[in-house]
Structures are given as C-alpha cells and as structure tokens.
Amino acid sequence: MIIDLRHDESAFRSAIRDWIAQTLPSDWAEVADRGTENEAVEYQRWWFGELAKQGLSVPHWPSKFGGVDLGIAGQMMVADEMARAGTPQLSVYTVTLNHLPGTLIPCGSPEQQVRYLPPAAQGAVWCQGFSEPGAGSDLASLRCRAVRDGDHYVINGQKIWSSMSRFAQHCILLVRTDPEASKHAGISFLIMDMDTPGLDIRPIEQIDGYADFSELFLTDVRIPVENLVGEENDGWKVAQATLASERGVLAFEAGERRRHMLEDYYRNAVAAKAAWLEDDEFRRQFMTLLADLQASRRLIRQLLRDHENGEPHASTAMASARIKLFQTTLIQKIGDLIARIEGLDGHLRLSYNSQRRFVGMFDYIYSFAWTISGGTNEIMRNVIAERGLGLPRG
Amino acid sequence: MQDLLAEVRESIATVLDEQCSSLAVHGFTDGRNALDQELQSLVAELGWLAISLPEASGGIGLGSQGLAVLNYELGRASAPGSFLATSVAVEALARSEAAGAEPIAGLIADVVAGSVTLALSASMDVQRTDGAVWLLGDASAKSALIAGEGDDIELIDLDASKAEQLRIWDDTRSVISFPMSACKKVMTLRGLRPTLVSLYALALAADSAGAARGTLDRTIAYMKEREQFGRPIGSFQALKHRAADHQVNAKGADELVWQAAEQIDASLPGALLWSVMAKANVTEVAARIAGDCVQLHGGVGFTCEYDPHLFLKRVRLDEMLLLPNGALRDEAARAFADALGNDDDVLEIA
Ligand SMILES: Cc1cc2nc3c(=O)[nH]c(=O)nc-3n(C[C@H](O)[C@H](O)[C@H](O)COP(=O)(O)OP(=O)(O)OC[C@H]3O[C@@H](n4cnc5c(N)ncnc54)[C@H](O)[C@@H]3O)c2cc1C
C-alpha cells in the first residue's frame, strides 16, 4: 500500500502521484462541471472510498481508529500532492475529517470513539449543528432545548446553516440542558443520528445557487443519553475542542490549491495572449495577490511547524486567527480580481462543481463563505486585537 | 544558520533599543545630536556591515538574510544614517566579479572598517533632464553605484565638494544631488544590475517591514494609554479592528522579506522576481500602516514631537526608491511568464 511508503518522502510522493494518475480520470473536472450538485457529491463519495482503500482518507488519525498516525509533515505531503493533481475537494467530509476527530479523540468516551470513528474513516458523512437563527457569533446564547427523559434527551428547537446536513448520517449538536445557568454553563454536546424521527431538514438556497447548508427543525427528537460527549452542561468546553480543529491543514490545502489555480490561470492567459495581460491595473494586481498568496502560504507552514514542535496552544491559536483573517481576505481579493478580469462573460452562471479552476464570478461570490463561516472575520479581529495585541475589552 | 540569524537580530535590536531610542532619534532630527555619526562608529565597531558579506570579503557570510535582518532592525528603530545604501552597495560589490581585486577589495575593507560610506542611485531608471544624478547616501560618501548600459552598473567616485544636500521629508536619511559631470567613473561592473536590483529591493522591503513593525508597536502601546470618553482608545472596536488588520498585514509583509532573502541566497530562478515583488508589496503595506498610525494618534500624530511622522516619511521614501512599484510588478510579471515557460517552479516553498 502507498501509505507504507510514508517514511520515504520521495517514494511516498511519487507513489501518490502515480496512483492518482491511474485512478482519477483526467477529465473528471469537466465531467463534474457538466453534472448536477448531487452527482458531484456522489463523485466525492467515490473518491473518498478510493482514498480509503489506500489508507489515504484519514491518515492523520490514530491507527486504532482507522488512521496511520501520520504526523503533520506527512499530512502536508498528502495535501500537497492532492492540491498539485487538482483532485476532487472533499467538502462533504469537512466535519468528518476535522471536527469529528478533533472532538471525539480528546473528549469522547472509548465507546463513542470505537463506534463512530472507524465508520467515518470509511466515508460516513457528519455535519455540525451549532449555529441557530438567534445564535451565530454569540454561539453561547444558543437556545435549542434538551430535556432529560429517562435514558434519553428530548430535543426541541432549531439549528441553521448546517453544511452538508442533507447528505449526513450524523450530527454534532449543541443544546441547552440548563436554561437557568449562565450562558456558557448550561450547554451540552450531543451526537444525533440524522434519521431520528422529529428531525426536519430544509435546504436553504445559497448566494451561489447551491444548497449545501440546511435549516434543522427538531421536534421531540429523542437522543440516547449515551450520545452525550463529555459531561452534561460541560458542552461549551467540548465545543472549543471542535472549533480549534477547524483550521491548520485545511488552510494549508486551500492555499496550495489556490497556488496551482492562479498559476494555471496565468499560464493559460499567456498561452491565449489574453487581453487582460496588457491591462496594467489587472496585471499588476495579479502580481500583488500572487505575492500575498506566497506570504499566506508561508505563514501557514510556519503555523504547522509550530504545531509539530509543540508550541503552546495560546500562540498557535493566535497565529491561526491571523491566518484565517489574512487568507480569507486574500481569497476574496483574488475572487474580486478574477471577476473584474472576466468582465461580462464572468456573469454567465457557469457550474463550479469541480472547484478545479477559477470560473467567472463564482470564486468571488463563494469567498464570503470563507469570510463568514468558522468565526466571522470581525470576530477574528476582536480575538487578534484583544487576546493577541492585548487591547482592552470594549 | 537560523539560530545565528536570530542571535544577530537579537543583538542588533538590543543595541538599537539602547542607542537609537525615540528620544535619541528626535534629538537627531531636531539637530541636537549627531546620532547618525555615532551609529556609524558603532556599526563599524560591532561589524554590522560585515554580517551579510561573504567570508572571502572579511564577512561572516549571512548573505541576504543578514542584510534583511540588519535593515529590518534599522527600519524598526527609524535609525538615521546611510546604512541602507552602504550595506546594499557593499554587498553588491562583494558579489561582483571584480570583488577580489583592487580597487573594489580595498573599498569593501574601508566600508567594513567604517572609514567610508557608499551611495546608491535613488532611481535605477530616470535620467534627470538637468544632468544631475540623485543618490541615496551621505554627502561625504566616497563612491556610488549607478545604472549603466543594459545590465551594467557603474562604480563612480564622488567629490564631496560638488554634492548638493537635498532637503527631503524623511529626516532620518539623506539624498544628495550630483552634477553628472562631477562623477568620476571608476569601473563598469558588467551584468551586475540584477544582483544590485535584488539586494536594493530586498533592503527597502526589509526597512519598510521593520518600520511598519516599529510604528505599529508604538501605536498599540499608545492606544492602551490614551484615554477618551473615560476609557483607553484601544477599547474602541473601530480602532481595534484596524490594529488587527495592520498586525496581520505586517506579518504577511515580513514573510515576503524572508521569501526574497531566501531566494537570493539560494540563487533560485525566482530571486529577482521575489525581491521586486517584496519591495512593491511591502512598501505599500507599510505606507498604509504608517499612515493609519498617524491617524490613530490624533493631534499628536500631526506633530513632529511624536514618532509616527518619522516612520510615515521613511516608508514613503522607501516606496519611491529604486523603481516605481508598477514597473517592478511589470518586471515580475515578465519574469513569472518566463519561469512558467521554462518550467521553473518559482512558487515552491522549501
Ligand atoms: C457557508 C457557511 C457554512 C456554514 N456552516 C455551518 C455549519 O456547518 N454548522 C454551523 O453550526 N454553522 C455554520 N455556519 C454558520 C456560521 O458559523 C455563522 O454564520 C457565523 O458564526 C456568523 O453568525 P451569524 O450568521 O449569526 O452572523 P451574526 O453573528 O449575526 O453576524 C452579523 C454581522 O455582525 C458581525 N458581528 C457579530 N458580532 C460581532 C462582534 N462582537 N463584533 C463585531 N462584529 C460582530 C459579524 O461579523 C457579521 O458581520 C456556516 C456559515 C456559512 C456562511
């Protein structure tokens, strides 16, 4: 298996390259772009399955849960090769790959770990039910209510913006178990099966025409008490572990993919003698952003090195907040530039299922997902200013 | 090498914190001390101009990264003097083919010993119509590097009596004007232009990144102290968010400096591309940060008494030196297209 070569960087990398070349059809992006959103999701499932067969789906997980304990350096090699080859992005698996292990490995019971992690390594889709209509940036004000009834919790309330939830088998859910306690103190962390009676999933049409996220309506949904992660009313602490897992290698891969997309975009423009190359403003702005992307990729590498060297969490957390702000602002600027370069043509609604290249207005519109989700950029600025620079709370 | 660089940085920072405090710099700009001269002897004594130079020229061989560290710290302290011009010129001379022979070998030794300073063409392209050349450097500079034909660079000797000291906004540095007729050609350094442009661009980027860091640190400290409406101004979210953006952009700017320095030292095909892109991006980021730091100080930001104006004027000068940023980006765009054509991977990060 490819993964057995992981201790020899060049053999490992070239085995991954060869395997991708043999496994992934070279025209997959064109096919994906012609298909529907659901077909694209099916494609992701197929690709995840192929990766799993090679031990490449969750190589960073501990071996007892289906991974191979691949350290950060190894993960970077895998992510780098995937970005280089422009393989399908596993957006359906974001929570499966990151939030789930980020939560269950430090905070789950041994039973929960054994029950949920190995199937996730084989492709079970998970989603996140944290945000509510009334609780976004101020997540701790959430109100979705759970009441103990024997060996079950009975849940009533509403969740929103839950990405990929209509494709998911399980959900990590934050609920209020003690409405009398202060807002951070009365929250619990549950695992919910998505086929539980009383759960109604209603897709929301997004700014980009897709419906990746949905609203979840919960009416007398019964969840067994064994699905509680951590202690009752201690869910806020568990949620911090989940949220800390959102950045890092994810940002690395996003940066690497953009690097190749920008390079391809320029190469194609040169080959086609594109008119925008003669436009001083566009050409210079392109170079400005190319340099900023390099800076961003360097900052991410620095962060991952610090993680690997065991730097204190407080300093890596601050670096990751800075990177979130820098990288997502940059992604938005790149989208903005491409939209202006493409001009009127860029306003044609072209499909972007493959996420393999820049398509007109799409990247610009989609860039707001980056600047809003995972803690808005304004919240990042608060964190950087207060906890990083030590400016007084307002 | 990284450990040594960190040590060197630490020691430069410590010395400058002591010898080149805000108070001392204001004393200099008010004409009450000769801080530039004092630093000049200190730099010679501590061997700072030898940090980057190759061992063959009597240096300690830290290359472009050493050059970047030195200029970054000088920028952070807003240090007066002609160190940027001298350090870039001597490093370029040491990298020229004629480095080992006279008169260049002797010139390098004199620079390291602190007995002479060097100057650089303020602009690498503009031919002034009045037959004068503008140089970044002291009126007493012994020699200068200016653009020659094509990729050639001319080493010229300067006659201090013909130098006209220009009054510029940046009080911490000196620009002089020489009639071309008073410049004595010493020798033509064939093909040195890309090397000189890379080093010059890198040093300007480093100086600006350091200056941005310096003014931002001081401004954040001020925001914690200054109170209005019964609380520190740093607690106003509108200001906090600007400070956070500056912090993030300053970190990004630092990375571009190291990106360029590493590329130059490893003689990678991206060396020129990354140094000119670093100069273009970093000087603009620094100008935005330094400008906002004036604004964040309120009325005192509009005075000469506080620090923000020093940094703002300094980075604005950095931004205009060498070549206009648009032209540098055009050069980078051509280099990028060439690299793609040659299959040179200039975006790879080691
Ligand atoms: C594409 C996408 C996918 C998502 N996926 C998921 C998911 O899978 N699961 C999930 O639980 N959630 C998900 N979210 C929700 C996301 O976490 C929230 O949208 C986000 O935290 C912001 O909350 P909000 O939408 O309620 O906005 P609000 O909090 O109402 O913010 C509105 C505006 O006010 C600003 N603001 C709020 N508080 C402050 C403050 N203290 N200081 C300064 N400005 C402030 C915000 O920055 C924003 O600009 C997703 C969101 C998006 C866009």
GROMACS .gro file of N, CA and C and ligand atoms in nm, chain A residues 128-131 136-137 160-163 213 369 372-374 376 378-379 382, chain B residues 237 241, ligand 1:
model
  116
  128GLN      N    1  -2.245   1.955   1.131
  128GLN     CA    2  -2.231   2.031   1.255
  128GLN      C    3  -2.357   2.113   1.279
  129GLY      N    4  -2.422   2.093   1.393
  129GLY     CA    5  -2.541   2.170   1.427
  129GLY      C    6  -2.512   2.259   1.546
  130PHE      N    7  -2.441   2.365   1.524
  130PHE     CA    8  -2.407   2.460   1.631
  130PHE      C    9  -2.493   2.587   1.620
  131SER      N   10  -2.485   2.653   1.503
  131SER     CA   11  -2.549   2.785   1.488
  131SER      C   12  -2.701   2.774   1.493
  136GLY      N   13  -2.530   3.314   1.649
  136GLY     CA   14  -2.426   3.294   1.547
  136GLY      C   15  -2.290   3.325   1.607
  137SER      N   16  -2.247   3.449   1.592
  137SER     CA   17  -2.119   3.489   1.653
  137SER      C   18  -2.126   3.468   1.803
  160ILE      N   19  -2.936   2.613   1.225
  160ILE     CA   20  -2.932   2.671   1.090
  160ILE      C   21  -2.790   2.671   1.036
  161TRP      N   22  -2.780   2.684   0.907
  161TRP     CA   23  -2.652   2.689   0.833
  161TRP      C   24  -2.573   2.559   0.849
  162SER      N   25  -2.642   2.448   0.868
  162SER     CA   26  -2.568   2.325   0.890
  162SER      C   27  -2.524   2.266   0.756
  163SER      N   28  -2.395   2.283   0.726
  163SER     CA   29  -2.342   2.245   0.595
  163SER      C   30  -2.351   2.096   0.572
  213PHE      N   31  -2.601   2.410   0.265
  213PHE     CA   32  -2.644   2.414   0.404
  213PHE      C   33  -2.795   2.410   0.417
  369ALA      N   34  -1.827   3.274   0.192
  369ALA     CA   35  -1.835   3.158   0.281
  369ALA      C   36  -1.712   3.156   0.371
  372ILE      N   37  -1.726   3.453   0.635
  372ILE     CA   38  -1.834   3.448   0.735
  372ILE      C   39  -1.825   3.324   0.823
  373SER      N   40  -1.803   3.208   0.762
  373SER     CA   41  -1.810   3.086   0.842
  373SER      C   42  -1.683   3.065   0.925
  374GLY      N   43  -1.693   2.973   1.020
  374GLY     CA   44  -1.577   2.941   1.103
  374GLY      C   45  -1.534   3.056   1.192
  376THR      N   46  -1.662   3.473   1.209
  376THR     CA   47  -1.651   3.577   1.104
  376THR      C   48  -1.519   3.650   1.118
  378GLU      N   49  -1.476   3.956   1.148
  378GLU     CA   50  -1.484   4.059   1.252
  378GLU      C   51  -1.453   3.996   1.388
  379ILE      N   52  -1.504   3.876   1.409
  379ILE     CA   53  -1.474   3.807   1.536
  379ILE      C   54  -1.323   3.777   1.543
  382ASN      N   55  -1.155   4.084   1.658
  382ASN     CA   56  -1.169   4.103   1.804
  382ASN      C   57  -1.067   4.018   1.878
  631GLN      N   58  -1.391   4.953   1.930
  631GLN     CA   59  -1.379   4.844   1.833
  631GLN      C   60  -1.336   4.892   1.694
  635HIS      N   61  -1.016   4.697   1.528
  635HIS     CA   62  -1.018   4.619   1.404
  635HIS      C   63  -0.910   4.668   1.307
  745LIG     C1   64  -2.101   2.883   0.410
  745LIG     C2   65  -2.132   2.870   0.555
  745LIG     C3   66  -2.129   2.746   0.615
  745LIG     C4   67  -2.160   2.731   0.749
  745LIG     N1   68  -2.161   2.606   0.803
  745LIG     C5   69  -2.201   2.590   0.930
  745LIG     C6   70  -2.215   2.459   0.986
  745LIG     O1   71  -2.190   2.359   0.919
  745LIG     N2   72  -2.257   2.446   1.112
  745LIG     C7   73  -2.287   2.556   1.190
  745LIG     O2   74  -2.322   2.538   1.306
  745LIG     N3   75  -2.276   2.681   1.141
  745LIG     C8   76  -2.234   2.700   1.013
  745LIG     N4   77  -2.226   2.827   0.961
  745LIG     C9   78  -2.265   2.940   1.046
  745LIG    C10   79  -2.154   3.036   1.083
  745LIG     O3   80  -2.074   2.982   1.184
  745LIG    C11   81  -2.219   3.168   1.125
  745LIG     O4   82  -2.285   3.221   1.012
  745LIG    C12   83  -2.121   3.268   1.178
  745LIG     O5   84  -2.066   3.227   1.301
  745LIG    C13   85  -2.185   3.407   1.196
  745LIG     O6   86  -2.305   3.402   1.267
  745LIG     P1   87  -2.436   3.472   1.209
  745LIG     O7   88  -2.460   3.419   1.075
  745LIG     O8   89  -2.544   3.456   1.310
  745LIG     O9   90  -2.400   3.625   1.196
  745LIG     P2   91  -2.407   3.734   1.312
  745LIG    O10   92  -2.336   3.684   1.431
  745LIG    O11   93  -2.545   3.784   1.326
  745LIG    O12   94  -2.318   3.848   1.247
  745LIG    C14   95  -2.367   3.952   1.161
  745LIG    C15   96  -2.256   4.054   1.141
  745LIG    O13   97  -2.222   4.112   1.268
  745LIG    C16   98  -2.087   4.096   1.296
  745LIG     N5   99  -2.066   4.077   1.440
  745LIG    C17  100  -2.131   3.994   1.524
  745LIG     N6  101  -2.082   4.002   1.649
  745LIG    C18  102  -1.983   4.094   1.644
  745LIG    C19  103  -1.892   4.148   1.740
  745LIG     N7  104  -1.889   4.106   1.868
  745LIG     N8  105  -1.803   4.241   1.699
  745LIG    C20  106  -1.802   4.282   1.569
  745LIG     N9  107  -1.884   4.235   1.475
  745LIG    C21  108  -1.974   4.142   1.511
  745LIG    C22  109  -2.047   3.971   1.216
  745LIG    O14  110  -1.909   3.968   1.191
  745LIG    C23  111  -2.128   3.987   1.090
  745LIG    O15  112  -2.062   4.073   1.002
  745LIG    C24  113  -2.194   2.844   0.826
  745LIG    C25  114  -2.197   2.971   0.766
  745LIG    C26  115  -2.166   2.984   0.632
  745LIG    C27  116  -2.171   3.121   0.571
   0.00000   0.00000   0.00000
